Tab-separated table of C-alpha atoms in Angstrom:
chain	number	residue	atom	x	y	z
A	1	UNK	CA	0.000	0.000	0.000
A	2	UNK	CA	3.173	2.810	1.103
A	3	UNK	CA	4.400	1.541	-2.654
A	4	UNK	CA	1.404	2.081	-4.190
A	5	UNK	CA	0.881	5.939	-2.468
A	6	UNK	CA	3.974	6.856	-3.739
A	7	UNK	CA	3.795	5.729	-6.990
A	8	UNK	CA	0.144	7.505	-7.498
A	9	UNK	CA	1.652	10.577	-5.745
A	10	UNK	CA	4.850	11.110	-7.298
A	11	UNK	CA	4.851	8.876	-10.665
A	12	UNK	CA	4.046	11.404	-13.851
A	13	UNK	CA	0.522	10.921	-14.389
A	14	UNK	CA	1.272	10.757	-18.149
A	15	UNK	CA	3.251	7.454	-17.631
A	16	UNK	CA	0.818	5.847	-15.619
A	17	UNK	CA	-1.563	4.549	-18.205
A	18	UNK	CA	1.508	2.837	-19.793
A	19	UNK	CA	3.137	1.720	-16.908
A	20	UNK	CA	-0.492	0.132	-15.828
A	21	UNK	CA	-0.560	-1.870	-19.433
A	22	UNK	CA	2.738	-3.547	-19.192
A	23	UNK	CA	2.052	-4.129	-15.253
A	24	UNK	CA	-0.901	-5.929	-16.304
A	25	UNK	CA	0.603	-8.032	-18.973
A	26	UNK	CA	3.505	-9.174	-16.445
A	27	UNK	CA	0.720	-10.496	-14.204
A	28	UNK	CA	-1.048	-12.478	-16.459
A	29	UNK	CA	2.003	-14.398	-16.801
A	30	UNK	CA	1.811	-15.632	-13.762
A	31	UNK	CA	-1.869	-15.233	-12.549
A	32	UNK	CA	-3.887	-17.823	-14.250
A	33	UNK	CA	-7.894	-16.642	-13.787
A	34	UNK	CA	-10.092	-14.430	-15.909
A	35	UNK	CA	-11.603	-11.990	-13.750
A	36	UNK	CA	-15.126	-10.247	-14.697
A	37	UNK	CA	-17.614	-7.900	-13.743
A	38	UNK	CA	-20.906	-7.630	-13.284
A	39	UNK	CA	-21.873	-4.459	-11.954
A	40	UNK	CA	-25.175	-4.158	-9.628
A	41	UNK	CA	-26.918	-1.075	-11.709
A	42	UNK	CA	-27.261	-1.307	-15.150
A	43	UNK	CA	-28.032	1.640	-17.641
A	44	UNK	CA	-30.291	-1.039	-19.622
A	45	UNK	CA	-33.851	-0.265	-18.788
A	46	UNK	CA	-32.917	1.992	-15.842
A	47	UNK	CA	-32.975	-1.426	-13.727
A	48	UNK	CA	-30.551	-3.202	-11.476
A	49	UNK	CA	-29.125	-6.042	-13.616
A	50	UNK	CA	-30.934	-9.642	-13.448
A	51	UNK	CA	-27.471	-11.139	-13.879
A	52	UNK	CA	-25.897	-9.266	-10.883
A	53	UNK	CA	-28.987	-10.428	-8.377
A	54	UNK	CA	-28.444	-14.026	-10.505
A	55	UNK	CA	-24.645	-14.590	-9.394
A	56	UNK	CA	-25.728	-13.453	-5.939
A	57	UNK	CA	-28.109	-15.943	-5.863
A	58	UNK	CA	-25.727	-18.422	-6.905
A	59	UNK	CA	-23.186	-17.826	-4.834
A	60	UNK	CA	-25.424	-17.676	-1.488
A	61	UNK	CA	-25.007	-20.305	1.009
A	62	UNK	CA	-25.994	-23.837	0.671
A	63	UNK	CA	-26.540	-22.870	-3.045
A	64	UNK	CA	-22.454	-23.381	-4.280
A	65	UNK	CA	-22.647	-27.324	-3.554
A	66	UNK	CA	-25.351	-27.494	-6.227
A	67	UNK	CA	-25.365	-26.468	-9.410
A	68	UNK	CA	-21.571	-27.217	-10.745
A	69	UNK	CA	-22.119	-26.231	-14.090
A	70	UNK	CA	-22.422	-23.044	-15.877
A	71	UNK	CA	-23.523	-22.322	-19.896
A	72	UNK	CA	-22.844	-18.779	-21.543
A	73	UNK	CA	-24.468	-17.513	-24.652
A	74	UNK	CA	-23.872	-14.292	-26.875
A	75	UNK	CA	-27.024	-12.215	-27.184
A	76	UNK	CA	-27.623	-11.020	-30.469
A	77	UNK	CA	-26.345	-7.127	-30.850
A	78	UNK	CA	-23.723	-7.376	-27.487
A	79	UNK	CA	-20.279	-8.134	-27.358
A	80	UNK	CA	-20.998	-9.448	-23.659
A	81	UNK	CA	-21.469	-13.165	-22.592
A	82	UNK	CA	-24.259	-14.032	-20.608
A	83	UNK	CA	-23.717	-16.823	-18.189
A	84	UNK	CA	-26.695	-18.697	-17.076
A	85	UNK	CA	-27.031	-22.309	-15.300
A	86	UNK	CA	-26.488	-24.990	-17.566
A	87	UNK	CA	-29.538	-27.518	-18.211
A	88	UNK	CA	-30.769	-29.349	-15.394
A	89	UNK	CA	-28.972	-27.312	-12.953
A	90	UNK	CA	-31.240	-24.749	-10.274
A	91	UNK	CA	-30.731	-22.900	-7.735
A	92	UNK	CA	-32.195	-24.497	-4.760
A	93	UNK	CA	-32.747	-22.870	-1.127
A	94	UNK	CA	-32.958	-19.388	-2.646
A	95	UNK	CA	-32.787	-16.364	-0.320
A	96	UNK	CA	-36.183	-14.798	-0.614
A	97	UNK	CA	-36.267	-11.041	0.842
A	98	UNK	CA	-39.027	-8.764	1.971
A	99	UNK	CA	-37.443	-5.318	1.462
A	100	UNK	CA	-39.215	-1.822	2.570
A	101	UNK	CA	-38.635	1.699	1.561
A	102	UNK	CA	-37.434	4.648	3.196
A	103	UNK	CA	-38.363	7.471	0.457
A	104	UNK	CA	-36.164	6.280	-2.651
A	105	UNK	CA	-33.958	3.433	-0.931
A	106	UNK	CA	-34.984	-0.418	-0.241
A	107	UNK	CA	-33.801	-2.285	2.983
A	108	UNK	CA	-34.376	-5.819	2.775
A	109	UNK	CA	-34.143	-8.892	5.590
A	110	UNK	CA	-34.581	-12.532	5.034
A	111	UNK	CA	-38.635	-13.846	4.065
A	112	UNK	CA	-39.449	-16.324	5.925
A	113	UNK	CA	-42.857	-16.739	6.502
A	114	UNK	CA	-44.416	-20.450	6.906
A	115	UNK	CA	-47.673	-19.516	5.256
A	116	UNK	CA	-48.950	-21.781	2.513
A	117	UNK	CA	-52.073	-22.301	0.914
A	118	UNK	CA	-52.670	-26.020	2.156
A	119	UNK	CA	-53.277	-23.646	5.734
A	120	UNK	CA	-54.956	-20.906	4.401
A	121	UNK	CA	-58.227	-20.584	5.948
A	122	UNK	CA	-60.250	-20.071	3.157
A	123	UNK	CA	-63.088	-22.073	0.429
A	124	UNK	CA	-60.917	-24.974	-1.332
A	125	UNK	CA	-62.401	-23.819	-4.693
A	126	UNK	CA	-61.230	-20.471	-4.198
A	127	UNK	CA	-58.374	-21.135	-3.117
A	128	UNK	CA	-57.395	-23.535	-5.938
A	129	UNK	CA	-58.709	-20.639	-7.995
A	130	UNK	CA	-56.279	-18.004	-7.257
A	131	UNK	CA	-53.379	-20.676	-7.527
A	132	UNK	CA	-53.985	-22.279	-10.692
A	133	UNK	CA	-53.868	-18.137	-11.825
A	134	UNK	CA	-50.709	-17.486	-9.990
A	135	UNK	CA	-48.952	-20.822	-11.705
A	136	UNK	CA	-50.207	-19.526	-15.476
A	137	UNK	CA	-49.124	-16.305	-14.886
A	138	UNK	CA	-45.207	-16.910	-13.542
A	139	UNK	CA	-45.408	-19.448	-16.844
A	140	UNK	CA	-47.051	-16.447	-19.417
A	141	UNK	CA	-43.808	-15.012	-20.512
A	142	UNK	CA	-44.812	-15.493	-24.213
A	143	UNK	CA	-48.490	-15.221	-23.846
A	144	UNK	CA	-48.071	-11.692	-22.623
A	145	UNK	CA	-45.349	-10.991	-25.203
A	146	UNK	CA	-47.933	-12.400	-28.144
A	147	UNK	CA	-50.908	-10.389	-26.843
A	148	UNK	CA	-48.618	-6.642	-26.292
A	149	UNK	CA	-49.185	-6.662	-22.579
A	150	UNK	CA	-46.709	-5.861	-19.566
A	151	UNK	CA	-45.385	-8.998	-17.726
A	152	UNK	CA	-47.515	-8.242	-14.603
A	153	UNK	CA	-50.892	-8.774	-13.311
A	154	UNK	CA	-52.494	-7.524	-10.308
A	155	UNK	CA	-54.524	-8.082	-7.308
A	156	UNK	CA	-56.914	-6.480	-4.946
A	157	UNK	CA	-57.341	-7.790	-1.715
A	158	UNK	CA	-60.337	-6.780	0.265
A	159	UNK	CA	-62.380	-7.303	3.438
A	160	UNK	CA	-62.799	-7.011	7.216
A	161	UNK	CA	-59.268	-7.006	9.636
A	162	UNK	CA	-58.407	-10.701	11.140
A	163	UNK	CA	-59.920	-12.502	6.896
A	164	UNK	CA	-56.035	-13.490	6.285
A	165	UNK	CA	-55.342	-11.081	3.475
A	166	UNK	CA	-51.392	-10.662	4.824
A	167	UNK	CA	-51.013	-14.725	5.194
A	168	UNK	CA	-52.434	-14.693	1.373
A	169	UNK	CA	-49.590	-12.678	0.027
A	170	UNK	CA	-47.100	-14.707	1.769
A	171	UNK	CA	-48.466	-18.098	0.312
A	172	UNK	CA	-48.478	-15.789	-2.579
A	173	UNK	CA	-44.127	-15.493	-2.498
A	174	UNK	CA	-43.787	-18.841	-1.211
A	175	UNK	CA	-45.651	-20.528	-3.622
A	176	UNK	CA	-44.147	-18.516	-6.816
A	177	UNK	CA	-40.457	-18.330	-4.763
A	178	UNK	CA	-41.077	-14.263	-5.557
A	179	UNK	CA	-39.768	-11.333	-3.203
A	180	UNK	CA	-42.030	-9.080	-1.415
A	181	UNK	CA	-41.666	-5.401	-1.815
A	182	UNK	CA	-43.519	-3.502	0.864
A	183	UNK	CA	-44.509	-0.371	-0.048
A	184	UNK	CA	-45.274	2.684	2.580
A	185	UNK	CA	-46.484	5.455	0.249
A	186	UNK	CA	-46.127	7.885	3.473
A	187	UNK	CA	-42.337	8.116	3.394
A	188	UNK	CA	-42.718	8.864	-0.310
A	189	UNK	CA	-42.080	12.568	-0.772
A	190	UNK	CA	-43.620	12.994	-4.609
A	191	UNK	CA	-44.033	10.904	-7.571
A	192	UNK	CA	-40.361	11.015	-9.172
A	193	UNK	CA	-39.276	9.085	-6.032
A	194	UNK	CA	-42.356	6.409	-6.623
A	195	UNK	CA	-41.143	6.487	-10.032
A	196	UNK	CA	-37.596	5.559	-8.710
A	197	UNK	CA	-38.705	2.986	-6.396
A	198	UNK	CA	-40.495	1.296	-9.455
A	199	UNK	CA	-37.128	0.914	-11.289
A	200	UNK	CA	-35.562	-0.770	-8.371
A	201	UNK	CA	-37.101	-3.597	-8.033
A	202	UNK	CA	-36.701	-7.030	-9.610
A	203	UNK	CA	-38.174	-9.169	-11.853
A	204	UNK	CA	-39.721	-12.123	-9.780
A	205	UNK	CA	-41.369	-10.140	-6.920
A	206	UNK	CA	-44.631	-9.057	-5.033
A	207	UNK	CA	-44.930	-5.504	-4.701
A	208	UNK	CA	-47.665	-4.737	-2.307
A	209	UNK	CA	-49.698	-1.829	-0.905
A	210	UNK	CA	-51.700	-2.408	2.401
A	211	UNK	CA	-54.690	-0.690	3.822
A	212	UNK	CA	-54.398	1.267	0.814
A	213	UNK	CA	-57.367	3.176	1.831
A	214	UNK	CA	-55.420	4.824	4.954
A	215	UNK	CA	-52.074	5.138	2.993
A	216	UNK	CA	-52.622	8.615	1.937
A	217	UNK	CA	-55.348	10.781	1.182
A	218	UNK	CA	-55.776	9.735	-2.476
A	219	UNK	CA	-58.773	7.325	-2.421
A	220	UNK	CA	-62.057	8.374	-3.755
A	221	UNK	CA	-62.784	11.510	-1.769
A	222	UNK	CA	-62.169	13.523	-5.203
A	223	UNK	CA	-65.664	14.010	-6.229
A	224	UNK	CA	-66.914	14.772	-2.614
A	225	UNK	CA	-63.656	17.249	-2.165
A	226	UNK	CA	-64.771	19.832	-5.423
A	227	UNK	CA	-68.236	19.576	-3.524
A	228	UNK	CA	-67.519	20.111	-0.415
A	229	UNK	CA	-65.212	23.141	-1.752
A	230	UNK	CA	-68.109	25.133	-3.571
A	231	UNK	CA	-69.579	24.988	-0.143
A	232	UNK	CA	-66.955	26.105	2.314
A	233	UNK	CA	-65.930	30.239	2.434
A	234	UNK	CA	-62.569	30.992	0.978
A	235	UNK	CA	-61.064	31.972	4.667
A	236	UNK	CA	-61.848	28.445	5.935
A	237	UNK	CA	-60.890	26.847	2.796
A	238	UNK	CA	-57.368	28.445	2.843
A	239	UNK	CA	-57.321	27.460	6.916
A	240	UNK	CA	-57.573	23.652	5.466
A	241	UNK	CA	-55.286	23.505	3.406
A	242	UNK	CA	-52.358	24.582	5.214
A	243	UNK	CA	-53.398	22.188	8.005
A	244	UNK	CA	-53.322	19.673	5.435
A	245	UNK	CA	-49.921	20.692	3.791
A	246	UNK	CA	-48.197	20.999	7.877
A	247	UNK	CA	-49.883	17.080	8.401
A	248	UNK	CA	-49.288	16.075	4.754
A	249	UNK	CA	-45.564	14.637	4.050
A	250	UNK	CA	-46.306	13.215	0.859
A	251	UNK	CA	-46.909	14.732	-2.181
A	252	UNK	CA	-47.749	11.302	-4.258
A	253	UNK	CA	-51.229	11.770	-6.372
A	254	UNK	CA	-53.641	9.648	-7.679
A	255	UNK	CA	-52.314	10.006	-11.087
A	256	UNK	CA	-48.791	8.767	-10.114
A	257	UNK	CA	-49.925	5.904	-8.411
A	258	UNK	CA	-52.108	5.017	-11.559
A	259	UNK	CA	-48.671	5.014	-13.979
A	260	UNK	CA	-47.012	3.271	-11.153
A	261	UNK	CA	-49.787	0.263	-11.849
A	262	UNK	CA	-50.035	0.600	-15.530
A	263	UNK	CA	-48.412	3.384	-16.703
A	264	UNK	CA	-45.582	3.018	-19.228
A	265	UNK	CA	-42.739	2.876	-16.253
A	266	UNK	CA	-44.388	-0.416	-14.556
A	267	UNK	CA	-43.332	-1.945	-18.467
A	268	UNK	CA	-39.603	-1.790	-16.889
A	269	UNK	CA	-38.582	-5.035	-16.252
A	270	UNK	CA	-41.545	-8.112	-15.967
A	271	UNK	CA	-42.870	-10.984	-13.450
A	272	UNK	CA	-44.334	-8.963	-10.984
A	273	UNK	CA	-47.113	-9.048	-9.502
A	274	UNK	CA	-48.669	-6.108	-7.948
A	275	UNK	CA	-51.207	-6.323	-4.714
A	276	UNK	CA	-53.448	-3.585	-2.487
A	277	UNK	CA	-55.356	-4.316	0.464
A	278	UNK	CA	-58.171	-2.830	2.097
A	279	UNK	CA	-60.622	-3.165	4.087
A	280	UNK	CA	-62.945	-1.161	2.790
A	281	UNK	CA	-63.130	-1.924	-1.068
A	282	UNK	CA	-65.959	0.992	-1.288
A	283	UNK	CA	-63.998	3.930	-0.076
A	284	UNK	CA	-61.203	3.135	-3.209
A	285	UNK	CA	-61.514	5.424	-6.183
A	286	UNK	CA	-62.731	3.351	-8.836
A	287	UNK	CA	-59.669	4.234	-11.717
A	288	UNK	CA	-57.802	2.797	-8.948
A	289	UNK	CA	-59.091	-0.965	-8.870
A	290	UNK	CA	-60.427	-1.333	-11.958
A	291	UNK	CA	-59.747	-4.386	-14.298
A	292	UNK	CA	-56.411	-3.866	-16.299
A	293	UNK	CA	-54.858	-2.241	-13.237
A	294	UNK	CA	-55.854	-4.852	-10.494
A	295	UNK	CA	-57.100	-7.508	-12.149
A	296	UNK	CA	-58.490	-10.062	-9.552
A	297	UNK	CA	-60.810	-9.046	-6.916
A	298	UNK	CA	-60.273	-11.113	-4.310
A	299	UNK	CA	-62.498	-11.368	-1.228
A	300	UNK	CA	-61.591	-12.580	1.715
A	301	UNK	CA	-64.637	-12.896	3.903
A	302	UNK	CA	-65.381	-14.036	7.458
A	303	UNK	CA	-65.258	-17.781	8.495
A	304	UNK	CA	-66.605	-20.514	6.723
A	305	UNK	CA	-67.347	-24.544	8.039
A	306	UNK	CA	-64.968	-25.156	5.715
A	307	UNK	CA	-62.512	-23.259	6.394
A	308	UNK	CA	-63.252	-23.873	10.182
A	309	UNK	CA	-62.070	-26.983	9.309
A	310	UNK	CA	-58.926	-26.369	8.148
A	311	UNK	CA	-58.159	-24.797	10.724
A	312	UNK	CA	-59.342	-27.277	13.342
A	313	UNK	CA	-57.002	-29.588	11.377
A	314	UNK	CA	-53.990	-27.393	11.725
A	315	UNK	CA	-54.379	-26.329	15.177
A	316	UNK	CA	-55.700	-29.545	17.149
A	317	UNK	CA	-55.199	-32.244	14.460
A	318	UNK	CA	-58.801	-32.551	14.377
A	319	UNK	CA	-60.741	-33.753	11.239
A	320	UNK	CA	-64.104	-34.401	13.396
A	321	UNK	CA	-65.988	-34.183	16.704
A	322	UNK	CA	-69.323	-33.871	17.986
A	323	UNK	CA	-69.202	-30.436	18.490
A	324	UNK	CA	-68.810	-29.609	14.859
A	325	UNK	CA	-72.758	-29.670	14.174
A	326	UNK	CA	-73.252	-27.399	16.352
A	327	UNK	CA	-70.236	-24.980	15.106
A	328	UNK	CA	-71.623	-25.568	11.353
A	329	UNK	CA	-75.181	-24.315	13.023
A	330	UNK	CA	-73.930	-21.356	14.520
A	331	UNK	CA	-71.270	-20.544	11.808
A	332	UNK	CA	-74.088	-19.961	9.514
A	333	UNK	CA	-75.884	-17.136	11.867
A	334	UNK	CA	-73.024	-14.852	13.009
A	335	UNK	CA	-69.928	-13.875	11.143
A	336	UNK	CA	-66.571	-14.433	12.825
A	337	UNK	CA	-63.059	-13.776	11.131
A	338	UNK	CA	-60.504	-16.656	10.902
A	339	UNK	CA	-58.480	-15.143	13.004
A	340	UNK	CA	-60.811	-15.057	16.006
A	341	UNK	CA	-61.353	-18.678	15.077
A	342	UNK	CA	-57.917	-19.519	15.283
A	343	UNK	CA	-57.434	-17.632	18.256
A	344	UNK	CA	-60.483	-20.037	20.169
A	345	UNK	CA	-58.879	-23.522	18.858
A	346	UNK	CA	-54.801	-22.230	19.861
A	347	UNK	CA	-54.240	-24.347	23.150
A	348	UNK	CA	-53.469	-21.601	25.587
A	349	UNK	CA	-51.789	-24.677	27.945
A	350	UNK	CA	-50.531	-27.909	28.860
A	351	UNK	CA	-53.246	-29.065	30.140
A	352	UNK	CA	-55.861	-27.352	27.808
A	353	UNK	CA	-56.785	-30.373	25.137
A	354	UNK	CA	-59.833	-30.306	22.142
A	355	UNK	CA	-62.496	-30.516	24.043
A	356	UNK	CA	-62.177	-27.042	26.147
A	357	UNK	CA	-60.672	-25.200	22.516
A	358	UNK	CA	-63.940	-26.523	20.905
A	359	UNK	CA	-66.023	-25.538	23.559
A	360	UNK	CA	-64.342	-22.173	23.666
A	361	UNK	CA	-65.400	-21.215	20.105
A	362	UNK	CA	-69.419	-22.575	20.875
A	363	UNK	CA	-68.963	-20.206	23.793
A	364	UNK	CA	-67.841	-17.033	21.665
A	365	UNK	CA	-70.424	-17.885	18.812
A	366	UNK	CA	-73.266	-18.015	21.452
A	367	UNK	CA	-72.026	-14.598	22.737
A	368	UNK	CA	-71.940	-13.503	19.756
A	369	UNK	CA	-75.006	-14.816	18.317
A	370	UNK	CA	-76.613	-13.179	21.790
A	371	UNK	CA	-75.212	-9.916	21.507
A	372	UNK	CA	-76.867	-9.893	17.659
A	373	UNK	CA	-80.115	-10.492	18.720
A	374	UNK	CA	-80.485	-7.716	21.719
A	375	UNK	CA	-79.053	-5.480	19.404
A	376	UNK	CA	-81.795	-6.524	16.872
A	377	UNK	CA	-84.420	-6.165	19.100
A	378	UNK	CA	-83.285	-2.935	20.582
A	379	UNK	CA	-83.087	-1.596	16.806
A	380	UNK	CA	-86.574	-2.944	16.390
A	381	UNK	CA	-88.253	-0.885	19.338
A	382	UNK	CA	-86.605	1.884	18.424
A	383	UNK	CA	-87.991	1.993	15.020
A	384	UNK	CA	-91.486	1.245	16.536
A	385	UNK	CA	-91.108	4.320	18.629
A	386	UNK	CA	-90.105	6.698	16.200
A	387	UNK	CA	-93.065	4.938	14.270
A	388	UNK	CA	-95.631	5.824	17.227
A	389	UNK	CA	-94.346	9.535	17.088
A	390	UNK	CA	-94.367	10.100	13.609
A	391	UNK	CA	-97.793	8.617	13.587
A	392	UNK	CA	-99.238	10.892	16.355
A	393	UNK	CA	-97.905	14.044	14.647
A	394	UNK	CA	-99.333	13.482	11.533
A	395	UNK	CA	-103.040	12.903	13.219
A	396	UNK	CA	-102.501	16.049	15.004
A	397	UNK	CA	-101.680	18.182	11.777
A	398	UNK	CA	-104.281	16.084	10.017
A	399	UNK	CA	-106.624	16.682	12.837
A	400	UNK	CA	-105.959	20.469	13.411
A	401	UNK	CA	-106.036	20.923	9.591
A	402	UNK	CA	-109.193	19.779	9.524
A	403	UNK	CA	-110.392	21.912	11.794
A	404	UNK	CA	-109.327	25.213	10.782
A	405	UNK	CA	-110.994	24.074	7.300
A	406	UNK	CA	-113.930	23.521	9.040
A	407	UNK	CA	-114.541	26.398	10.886
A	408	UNK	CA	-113.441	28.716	7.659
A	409	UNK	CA	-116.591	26.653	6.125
A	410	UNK	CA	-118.710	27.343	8.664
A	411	UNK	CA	-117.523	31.194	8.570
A	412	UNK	CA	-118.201	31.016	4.831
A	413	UNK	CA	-121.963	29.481	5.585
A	414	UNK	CA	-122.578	31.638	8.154
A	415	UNK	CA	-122.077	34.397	6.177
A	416	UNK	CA	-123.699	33.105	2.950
A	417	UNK	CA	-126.899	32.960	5.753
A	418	UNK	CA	-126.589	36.244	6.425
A	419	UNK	CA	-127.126	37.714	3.052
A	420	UNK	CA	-129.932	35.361	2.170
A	421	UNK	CA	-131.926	36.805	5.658
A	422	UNK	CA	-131.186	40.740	4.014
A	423	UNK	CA	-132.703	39.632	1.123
């Protein structure tokens, strides 16, 4: 290294390029490997380079012992080789990562959720559904090259908290071996930067979006907004908006979301799949979810006997009991989520077996089953009373109306009286 510092310090700098060259050629004499370089960024596409992530990959742990055999290829129009596993040869125990954003950047850690579809709570048929879509789309290179689409489909995932919409994207990755990108549209300062974050991520990956109705104020309040603005005065209008602008850290719109989905950016680069959540599909503007942008509604709705059984299968090894009649019966009068489901059948103990885990969710579904009917009849009396006084008030007008136009008639025959007596 001392060597080195004086020869870049004190060496003419016009000699160095040729005392570099003949440097070089000495060591190759001696030093018998080829070195290259594959650089992590690539001005191709704007995109970090598939072959960089592809050597990491590779070179991971527990994948070297593997695949022992390499195959390179000249594309047509570079001077480059591209090396690629020979035939036969995969990478097995690949590294999947679930990175996040913090404004333009992505931090990643190891993915390693268990979650799989065989435990998903949740309709066999619809669940075989969504998978047999999944497994045509990661094979649809060509298809969407023959029909001038994007590589890249996406999903909407809606309904109440505790339905397993989270555990559905991660049987999602595991099933496709894709990478999850989580995106938080809060720490995104405008659309350039979404733009950015767009172009770095991969091919082979999950970019999703939850509660994407309480990301950021974007979701079909636009209508209601220019309404609600010819109403206000200008003094309380202009109060608003700075309040807004203090609270407000991102400046992403509705319109650069909607090119991030479909726009001619999301084209850069292919296999992905892209995935909101909500719980509240009706508050979401409608450009936003509409078919070309997410293209499968998916709902996931409140407990099911079947999927009750599932779960009663994962959690207690259970495939039937007595009790399960009676859990069909009262499945099908009050609406529970899976996870509340789950939560009942999860041995809290040692000593805590089927029986009291069964008996646990009849006891919840009775409560709840209970607490609907008081508030039913509660609901009912109410609208009985309001009944009662909108019925007596309209017999009073009706009643008083008719007499005022009764005594004005008798006023009118009284005097119509009077002038027949004069005459």
């Amino acid at each position: 290294m001392f060597i080195y510092a004086m020869f870049q310090q004190y060496f003419p700098y016009e000699l160095r390029g040729h005392a570099h060259k003949y440097t070089q050629k000495l060591v190759t004499y001696f030093y018998p490997y080829i070195q290259i370089t594959f650089h992590e960024l690539t001005g191709e596409k704007l995109k970090r380079s598939d072959a960089y992530f592809a050597i990491q990959n590779y070179l991971a742990d527990h994948t070297t012992a593997t695949a022992k055999r390499l195959k390179a290829d000249v594309v047509k129009g570079s001077k480059s080789l591209v090396l690629t596993m020979d035939d036969h040869e995969q990478v097995r125990n690949r590294e999947r990562k679930l990175y996040t954003n913090n404004s333009t950047k992505w931090s990643h850690v190891q993915f390693e959720h268990p979650a799989n579809f065989e435990t998903l709570a949740m309709a066999e048929n619809e669940k075989e559904a969504v998978k047999n879509d999944l497994i045509k789309f990661s094979k649809g290179k060509e298809y969407y090259t023959k029909i001038g689409k994007p590589w890249k489909r996406g999903y909407l995932l809606y309904g109440p908290p505790g339905t397993g919409k989270s555990t559905m994207i991660a049987a999602m990755a595991n099933l496709l071996d894709y990478d999850i990108y989580d995106l938080e549209l809060t720490t995104v300062k405008d659309n350039s930067e979404l733009r950015k974050l767009l172009i770095e991520t991969t091919s082979k990956s999950i970019i999703i979006i939850e509660d994407i109705d309480c990301s950021i104020d974007l979701t079909g309040q636009r209508r209601k907004e220019k309404e609600d603005d010819k109403k206000k005065d200008p003094v309380e209008k202009k109060k608003e908006e700075e309040e807004k602008k203090s609270k407000k850290g991102s400046k992403v719109t509705l319109s650069g979301l909607l090119n991030f989905i479909d726009g001619i950016w999301s084209a850069c680069g292919g296999e992905r799949i892209i995935i909101f959540t909500t719980n509240f599909v009706d508050k979401l503007d409608p450009a936003l979810i509409r078919r070309g942008r997410m293209d499968r509604h998916i709902e996931m709705s409140y407990c099911c006997f079947e999927a009750f059984k599932l779960l009663a299968r994962n959690y207690l090894d259970l495939d039937d009991h007595e009790l399960f009649g009676r859990i069909e019966v009262l499945l099908g009068e009050k609406e529970i989520t899976p996870a509340d489901v789950a939560e009942c059948l999860m041995p809290k103990s040692e000593t805590e077996g089927v029986e009291s885990c069964l008996r646990e969710l009849v006891k919840v579904l009775e409560k709840l089953k209970k607490k609907k009917k008081q508030g039913k009849k509660k609901a009912e009396e109410e609208g009985e009373v309001n009944g009662e006084e909108n019925g007596d008030g309209e017999s009073g007008e009706s009643s008083s109306g008719s007499g005022e136009s009764s005594s004005e008639d008798y006023e009118v025959a009284g005097k119509g009286r009077k002038r027949n007596s004069k005459r």
